[in-house]
PDB file of C-alpha atoms in Angstrom:
ATOM      1  CA  GLN A   1      43.941  50.127  19.546  1.00 52.00           C
ATOM      2  CA  ALA A   2      42.549  48.321  22.656  1.00 50.00           C
ATOM      3  CA  SER A   3      39.584  48.166  21.143  1.00 50.00           C
ATOM      4  CA  ARG A   4      40.469  46.637  17.779  1.00 52.00           C
ATOM      5  CA  ARG A   5      42.506  44.037  20.268  1.00 53.00           C
ATOM      6  CA  LEU A   6      39.585  42.763  21.921  1.00 53.00           C
ATOM      7  CA  ALA A   7      37.428  42.183  18.488  1.00 50.00           C
ATOM      8  CA  PRO A   8      39.416  39.463  17.067  1.00 53.00           C
ATOM      9  CA  PRO A   9      38.618  37.183  20.497  1.00 54.00           C
ATOM     10  CA  LEU A  10      35.134  38.497  20.268  1.00 51.00           C
ATOM     11  CA  SER A  11      34.823  36.994  17.303  1.00 54.00           C
ATOM     12  CA  ARG A  12      36.324  34.045  17.561  1.00 58.00           C
ATOM     13  CA  SER A  13      33.943  33.327  20.202  1.00 58.00           C
ATOM     14  CA  ARG A  14      31.022  34.309  17.758  1.00 62.00           C
ATOM     15  CA  SER A  15      31.908  31.780  15.508  1.00 65.00           C
ATOM     16  CA  THR A  16      32.791  28.761  18.609  1.00 66.00           C
ATOM     17  CA  SER A  17      29.512  30.000  19.898  1.00 66.00           C
ATOM     18  CA  THR A  18      27.973  29.490  16.308  1.00 66.00           C
ATOM     19  CA  LYS A  19      29.725  26.348  15.575  1.00 68.00           C
ATOM     20  CA  ARG A  20      28.475  24.614  19.111  1.00 69.00           C
ATOM     21  CA  THR A  21      24.812  25.827  18.243  1.00 65.00           C
ATOM     22  CA  MET A  22      24.801  24.055  14.889  1.00 64.00           C
ATOM     23  CA  ALA A  23      26.336  20.802  16.424  1.00 66.00           C
ATOM     24  CA  SER A  24      23.423  20.152  19.182  1.00 68.00           C
ATOM     25  CA  TYR A  25      20.733  21.162  16.466  1.00 66.00           C
ATOM     26  CA  GLU A  26      22.914  18.407  13.868  1.00 67.00           C
ATOM     27  CA  ALA A  27      22.708  16.014  17.119  1.00 70.00           C
ATOM     28  CA  MET A  28      18.934  16.788  17.835  1.00 78.00           C
ATOM     29  CA  ALA A  29      17.469  16.563  13.882  1.00 82.00           C
ATOM     30  CA  PRO A  30      17.354  12.677  12.843  1.00 87.00           C
ATOM     31  CA  LYS A  31      19.285  11.254  10.578  1.00 88.00           C
ATOM     32  CA  PRO A  32      18.023   9.555   7.762  1.00 90.00           C
ATOM     33  CA  SER A  33      18.475   5.824   7.739  1.00 92.00           C
ATOM     34  CA  LEU A  34      17.374   4.330   4.286  1.00 93.00           C
ATOM     35  CA  HIS A  35      20.676   3.337   3.279  1.00 92.00           C
ATOM     36  CA  LEU A  36      21.134   1.162   6.347  1.00 92.00           C
ATOM     37  CA  GLY A  37      18.186  -0.626   5.668  1.00 92.00           C
ATOM     38  CA  ILE A  38      19.075  -1.597   2.205  1.00 94.00           C
ATOM     39  CA  THR A  39      22.264  -2.084   3.420  1.00 93.00           C
ATOM     40  CA  PHE A  40      20.996  -4.497   5.864  1.00 91.00           C
ATOM     41  CA  SER A  41      18.388  -6.324   3.943  1.00 92.00           C
ATOM     42  CA  ALA A  42      21.362  -6.860   1.365  1.00 94.00           C
ATOM     43  CA  LEU A  43      23.402  -8.526   4.255  1.00 92.00           C
ATOM     44  CA  ASN A  44      20.286 -10.732   5.814  1.00 91.00           C
ATOM     45  CA  PHE A  45      18.735 -11.692   1.943  1.00 94.00           C
ATOM     46  CA  ALA A  46      22.861 -12.281   0.550  1.00 95.00           C
ATOM     47  CA  PRO A  47      24.513 -15.045   1.744  1.00 96.00           C
ATOM     48  CA  MET A  48      21.110 -16.956   1.998  1.00 95.00           C
ATOM     49  CA  LEU A  49      20.057 -16.561  -1.480  1.00 95.00           C
ATOM     50  CA  LEU A  50      23.765 -18.114  -2.206  1.00 96.00           C
ATOM     51  CA  VAL A  51      22.836 -20.960   0.342  1.00 96.00           C
ATOM     52  CA  ALA A  52      19.497 -21.307  -1.268  1.00 96.00           C
ATOM     53  CA  TYR A  53      21.069 -21.006  -4.839  1.00 96.00           C
ATOM     54  CA  PHE A  54      23.158 -24.474  -4.001  1.00 96.00           C
ATOM     55  CA  THR A  55      20.108 -26.119  -1.692  1.00 95.00           C
ATOM     56  CA  ASN A  56      17.366 -25.782  -4.293  1.00 91.00           C
ATOM     57  CA  LYS A  57      17.690 -26.881  -7.595  1.00 89.00           C
ATOM     58  CA  GLY A  58      14.219 -26.868  -9.146  1.00 90.00           C
ATOM     59  CA  GLU A  59      11.232 -25.153 -10.511  1.00 94.00           C
ATOM     60  CA  LEU A  60       8.177 -24.173  -8.924  1.00 93.00           C
ATOM     61  CA  GLN A  61       5.926 -27.194  -8.541  1.00 94.00           C
ATOM     62  CA  TYR A  62       2.374 -27.799  -6.499  1.00 95.00           C
ATOM     63  CA  ALA A  63       2.960 -29.822  -3.220  1.00 93.00           C
ATOM     64  CA  GLU A  64       0.723 -32.381  -2.580  1.00 94.00           C
ATOM     65  CA  ALA A  65      -1.693 -31.911   0.065  1.00 94.00           C
ATOM     66  CA  LYS A  66      -0.287 -35.157   2.102  1.00 95.00           C
ATOM     67  CA  GLU A  67       3.292 -33.332   1.829  1.00 95.00           C
ATOM     68  CA  LEU A  68       1.798 -29.632   3.941  1.00 96.00           C
ATOM     69  CA  LYS A  69       0.702 -31.877   6.727  1.00 96.00           C
ATOM     70  CA  MET A  70       3.661 -30.886   9.001  1.00 96.00           C
ATOM     71  CA  VAL A  71       4.211 -27.690   7.942  1.00 97.00           C
ATOM     72  CA  VAL A  72       0.640 -27.099   8.719  1.00 96.00           C
ATOM     73  CA  ILE A  73       0.783 -28.363  12.263  1.00 97.00           C
ATOM     74  CA  ALA A  74       4.529 -26.348  12.206  1.00 97.00           C
ATOM     75  CA  LEU A  75       2.390 -23.385  11.315  1.00 97.00           C
ATOM     76  CA  ILE A  76      -0.672 -23.828  13.953  1.00 97.00           C
ATOM     77  CA  ALA A  77       2.209 -24.442  16.948  1.00 98.00           C
ATOM     78  CA  TYR A  78       4.001 -20.837  15.894  1.00 97.00           C
ATOM     79  CA  MET A  79       0.722 -18.663  15.819  1.00 97.00           C
ATOM     80  CA  LEU A  80      -0.004 -20.312  18.857  1.00 97.00           C
ATOM     81  CA  LEU A  81       3.200 -18.999  20.690  1.00 97.00           C
ATOM     82  CA  VAL A  82       2.443 -15.870  18.922  1.00 97.00           C
ATOM     83  CA  TYR A  83      -1.171 -15.752  20.872  1.00 97.00           C
ATOM     84  CA  VAL A  84       1.302 -16.532  24.478  1.00 97.00           C
ATOM     85  CA  TRP A  85       3.620 -14.389  23.710  1.00 96.00           C
ATOM     86  CA  LEU A  86       0.611 -11.103  23.565  1.00 95.00           C
ATOM     87  CA  PHE A  87      -1.065 -12.713  26.158  1.00 96.00           C
ATOM     88  CA  ARG A  88       1.133 -12.904  28.306  1.00 94.00           C
ATOM     89  CA  GLN A  89       2.774  -8.870  27.347  1.00 95.00           C
ATOM     90  CA  GLY A  90      -1.178  -8.140  27.954  1.00 94.00           C
ATOM     91  CA  SER A  91      -1.876  -9.961  31.099  1.00 94.00           C
ATOM     92  CA  GLY A  92       1.109  -8.756  32.521  1.00 93.00           C
ATOM     93  CA  LYS A  93       0.214  -5.443  31.804  1.00 93.00           C
ATOM     94  CA  ARG A  94      -3.036  -5.050  32.238  1.00 92.00           C
ATOM     95  CA  ILE A  95      -4.224  -8.033  34.744  1.00 92.00           C
ATOM     96  CA  LEU A  96      -1.700  -8.742  37.083  1.00 92.00           C
ATOM     97  CA  ASN A  97       0.157  -5.396  36.940  1.00 90.00           C
ATOM     98  CA  PRO A  98      -1.567  -2.782  35.860  1.00 91.00           C
ATOM     99  CA  ASN A  99      -0.678  -0.191  38.887  1.00 92.00           C
ATOM    100  CA  LEU A 100       3.707  -1.232  38.172  1.00 92.00           C
ATOM    101  CA  VAL A 101       3.011  -0.800  34.550  1.00 89.00           C
ATOM    102  CA  SER A 102       4.239   3.346  35.297  1.00 90.00           C
ATOM    103  CA  SER A 103       6.852   2.391  37.816  1.00 91.00           C
ATOM    104  CA  ASP A 104      10.024   4.367  37.456  1.00 92.00           C
ATOM    105  CA  ASP A 105      11.522   0.697  39.506  1.00 92.00           C
ATOM    106  CA  PRO A 106      14.555  -0.563  37.890  1.00 91.00           C
ATOM    107  CA  VAL A 107      13.228  -3.959  38.098  1.00 91.00           C
ATOM    108  CA  CYS A 108       9.615  -2.870  37.005  1.00 91.00           C
ATOM    109  CA  LYS A 109      10.847  -1.525  34.181  1.00 92.00           C
ATOM    110  CA  LYS A 110      13.195  -4.167  33.049  1.00 91.00           C
ATOM    111  CA  HIS A 111      10.117  -6.532  33.392  1.00 91.00           C
ATOM    112  CA  PHE A 112       7.894  -4.625  30.941  1.00 92.00           C
ATOM    113  CA  ALA A 113      10.586  -4.096  28.618  1.00 90.00           C
ATOM    114  CA  ASN A 114      10.600  -7.880  28.716  1.00 91.00           C
ATOM    115  CA  LEU A 115       6.814  -8.328  28.102  1.00 93.00           C
ATOM    116  CA  ASN A 116       7.003  -6.003  25.394  1.00 92.00           C
ATOM    117  CA  ARG A 117      10.503  -6.284  23.275  1.00 92.00           C
ATOM    118  CA  THR A 118       9.091  -9.967  22.875  1.00 92.00           C
ATOM    119  CA  ALA A 119       5.638  -9.222  21.771  1.00 94.00           C
ATOM    120  CA  GLU A 120       7.194  -6.569  19.302  1.00 94.00           C
ATOM    121  CA  ASN A 121      10.152  -8.837  17.723  1.00 92.00           C
ATOM    122  CA  THR A 122       7.988 -11.329  17.085  1.00 94.00           C
ATOM    123  CA  LEU A 123       5.222  -9.190  15.614  1.00 95.00           C
ATOM    124  CA  GLU A 124       7.416  -7.637  13.191  1.00 94.00           C
ATOM    125  CA  GLN A 125       8.497 -10.901  11.959  1.00 95.00           C
ATOM    126  CA  ALA A 126       5.529 -12.502  11.822  1.00 96.00           C
ATOM    127  CA  LEU A 127       3.968 -10.789   8.965  1.00 95.00           C
ATOM    128  CA  LEU A 128       7.040 -11.611   6.792  1.00 96.00           C
ATOM    129  CA  LEU A 129       6.973 -15.512   7.760  1.00 97.00           C
ATOM    130  CA  LEU A 130       3.574 -15.671   7.131  1.00 96.00           C
ATOM    131  CA  ALA A 131       3.806 -14.306   3.704  1.00 96.00           C
ATOM    132  CA  VAL A 132       6.713 -16.679   3.171  1.00 97.00           C
ATOM    133  CA  LEU A 133       4.633 -19.567   3.834  1.00 95.00           C
ATOM    134  CA  PHE A 134       2.060 -19.274   1.410  1.00 93.00           C
ATOM    135  CA  PRO A 135       4.711 -19.931  -1.611  1.00 96.00           C
ATOM    136  CA  TYR A 136       7.297 -21.856  -0.290  1.00 96.00           C
ATOM    137  CA  PRO A 137       6.293 -24.879   0.978  1.00 96.00           C
ATOM    138  CA  GLY A 138       3.072 -24.930  -1.216  1.00 95.00           C
ATOM    139  CA  LEU A 139       4.959 -24.199  -4.427  1.00 96.00           C
ATOM    140  CA  VAL A 140       9.709 -25.060  -3.130  1.00 96.00           C
ATOM    141  CA  ASN A 141       9.614 -27.814  -0.581  1.00 95.00           C
ATOM    142  CA  ALA A 142       6.828 -28.926   2.470  1.00 96.00           C
ATOM    143  CA  HIS A 143       8.945 -30.673   4.362  1.00 96.00           C
ATOM    144  CA  ARG A 144      12.109 -28.535   4.310  1.00 97.00           C
ATOM    145  CA  ALA A 145       9.509 -25.695   4.715  1.00 97.00           C
ATOM    146  CA  ALA A 146       8.128 -27.987   8.423  1.00 97.00           C
ATOM    147  CA  VAL A 147      11.502 -28.267   9.288  1.00 98.00           C
ATOM    148  CA  LEU A 148      12.604 -24.306   9.390  1.00 98.00           C
ATOM    149  CA  VAL A 149       9.362 -23.526  10.897  1.00 98.00           C
ATOM    150  CA  TRP A 150      10.207 -26.050  14.044  1.00 98.00           C
ATOM    151  CA  ALA A 151      13.561 -23.994  13.920  1.00 97.00           C
ATOM    152  CA  TYR A 152      12.028 -20.530  13.688  1.00 97.00           C
ATOM    153  CA  ILE A 153       9.887 -21.719  16.589  1.00 97.00           C
ATOM    154  CA  ALA A 154      13.015 -23.141  18.831  1.00 96.00           C
ATOM    155  CA  ILE A 155      15.204 -19.756  18.346  1.00 95.00           C
ATOM    156  CA  LEU A 156      12.328 -18.157  19.399  1.00 95.00           C
ATOM    157  CA  LEU A 157      11.004 -19.633  22.842  1.00 94.00           C
ATOM    158  CA  PRO A 158      13.980 -18.528  24.499  1.00 92.00           C
ATOM    159  CA  TYR A 159      13.634 -15.509  23.339  1.00 91.00           C
ATOM    160  CA  PRO A 160      12.881 -13.507  26.774  1.00 91.00           C
ATOM    161  CA  ALA A 161      15.296 -15.565  28.800  1.00 88.00           C
ATOM    162  CA  LEU A 162      17.792 -13.909  26.468  1.00 87.00           C
ATOM    163  CA  MET A 163      16.372 -10.392  27.384  1.00 81.00           C
ATOM    164  CA  GLY A 164      18.406 -10.406  30.510  1.00 74.00           C
ATOM    165  CA  MET A 165      21.522 -11.769  28.928  1.00 76.00           C
ATOM    166  CA  GLY A 166      22.276  -9.010  27.003  1.00 71.00           C
ATOM    167  CA  ARG A 167      22.251  -7.209  23.251  1.00 73.00           C
ATOM    168  CA  ASN A 168      24.422  -9.838  21.403  1.00 74.00           C
ATOM    169  CA  GLU A 169      22.234 -13.011  22.343  1.00 76.00           C
ATOM    170  CA  ILE A 170      19.310 -10.960  21.436  1.00 77.00           C
ATOM    171  CA  TRP A 171      20.419 -10.178  17.987  1.00 82.00           C
ATOM    172  CA  LEU A 172      21.807 -13.253  17.525  1.00 84.00           C
ATOM    173  CA  SER A 173      17.664 -15.113  17.884  1.00 86.00           C
ATOM    174  CA  THR A 174      16.854 -12.091  15.659  1.00 90.00           C
ATOM    175  CA  MET A 175      19.272 -12.438  12.904  1.00 92.00           C
ATOM    176  CA  LEU A 176      19.253 -16.404  13.246  1.00 94.00           C
ATOM    177  CA  ARG A 177      15.089 -16.182  12.124  1.00 95.00           C
ATOM    178  CA  TYR A 178      15.219 -12.709   9.952  1.00 95.00           C
ATOM    179  CA  TYR A 179      17.736 -16.116   8.051  1.00 96.00           C
ATOM    180  CA  ILE A 180      15.300 -18.414   7.843  1.00 97.00           C
ATOM    181  CA  ILE A 181      12.595 -16.284   6.788  1.00 97.00           C
ATOM    182  CA  ASN A 182      15.635 -14.688   4.091  1.00 97.00           C
ATOM    183  CA  TYR A 183      16.401 -18.430   2.602  1.00 98.00           C
ATOM    184  CA  MET A 184      12.227 -19.310   2.008  1.00 97.00           C
ATOM    185  CA  MET A 185      12.219 -16.350   0.053  1.00 97.00           C
ATOM    186  CA  ALA A 186      15.343 -16.505  -1.541  1.00 97.00           C
ATOM    187  CA  SER A 187      14.361 -20.157  -2.638  1.00 97.00           C
ATOM    188  CA  VAL A 188      10.729 -18.961  -3.527  1.00 97.00           C
ATOM    189  CA  LEU A 189      12.678 -16.234  -5.748  1.00 97.00           C
ATOM    190  CA  LEU A 190      15.100 -18.776  -7.518  1.00 96.00           C
ATOM    191  CA  ALA A 191      12.455 -21.637  -7.986  1.00 96.00           C
ATOM    192  CA  ALA A 192      10.455 -18.975  -9.291  1.00 96.00           C
ATOM    193  CA  LEU A 193      13.409 -17.806 -12.340  1.00 95.00           C
ATOM    194  CA  ARG A 194      14.026 -21.339 -12.979  1.00 94.00           C
ATOM    195  CA  SER A 195      10.385 -21.842 -14.296  1.00 92.00           C
TER     196      SER A 195
END
């Protein structure tokens, strides 16, 4: 009878141990994120599609070469800023501070995280911005494209300083730039559908 009394707690213990093992395994296993990627993309694109619907009325139409002058200047300024952030990262790590790159000092870690994240964030959006800058100014609105690229640059410029302020400021800088890209994409799409 004594062994019968001990059996249930022992089996409960095994069951609890198995649950803990499964829970720790599930915590270590990566969770798929495709659904979040789709959701965030839709949440970024949908409001800009609405804005583009009310601010663009025409079809696809070639711009005159003279109309592209300001957007070309803005584009060159943007590409130079990309180079500044990339050279800032490379020189800050490889030329000026090679002996500190692997330091565990919190000040060093914060400094190098700033160098890396500024360059990474710039590059992760660069392809999308450059891709939409082929059709938008040439086929939809060259003047507005120039204004949007200058706004994009103005929002990107303080990114390294915002890194020290917190996540909300960084998120705001990043999201505003995504909205600019999505607005131009939506405008191209709507103009194409109207053509």
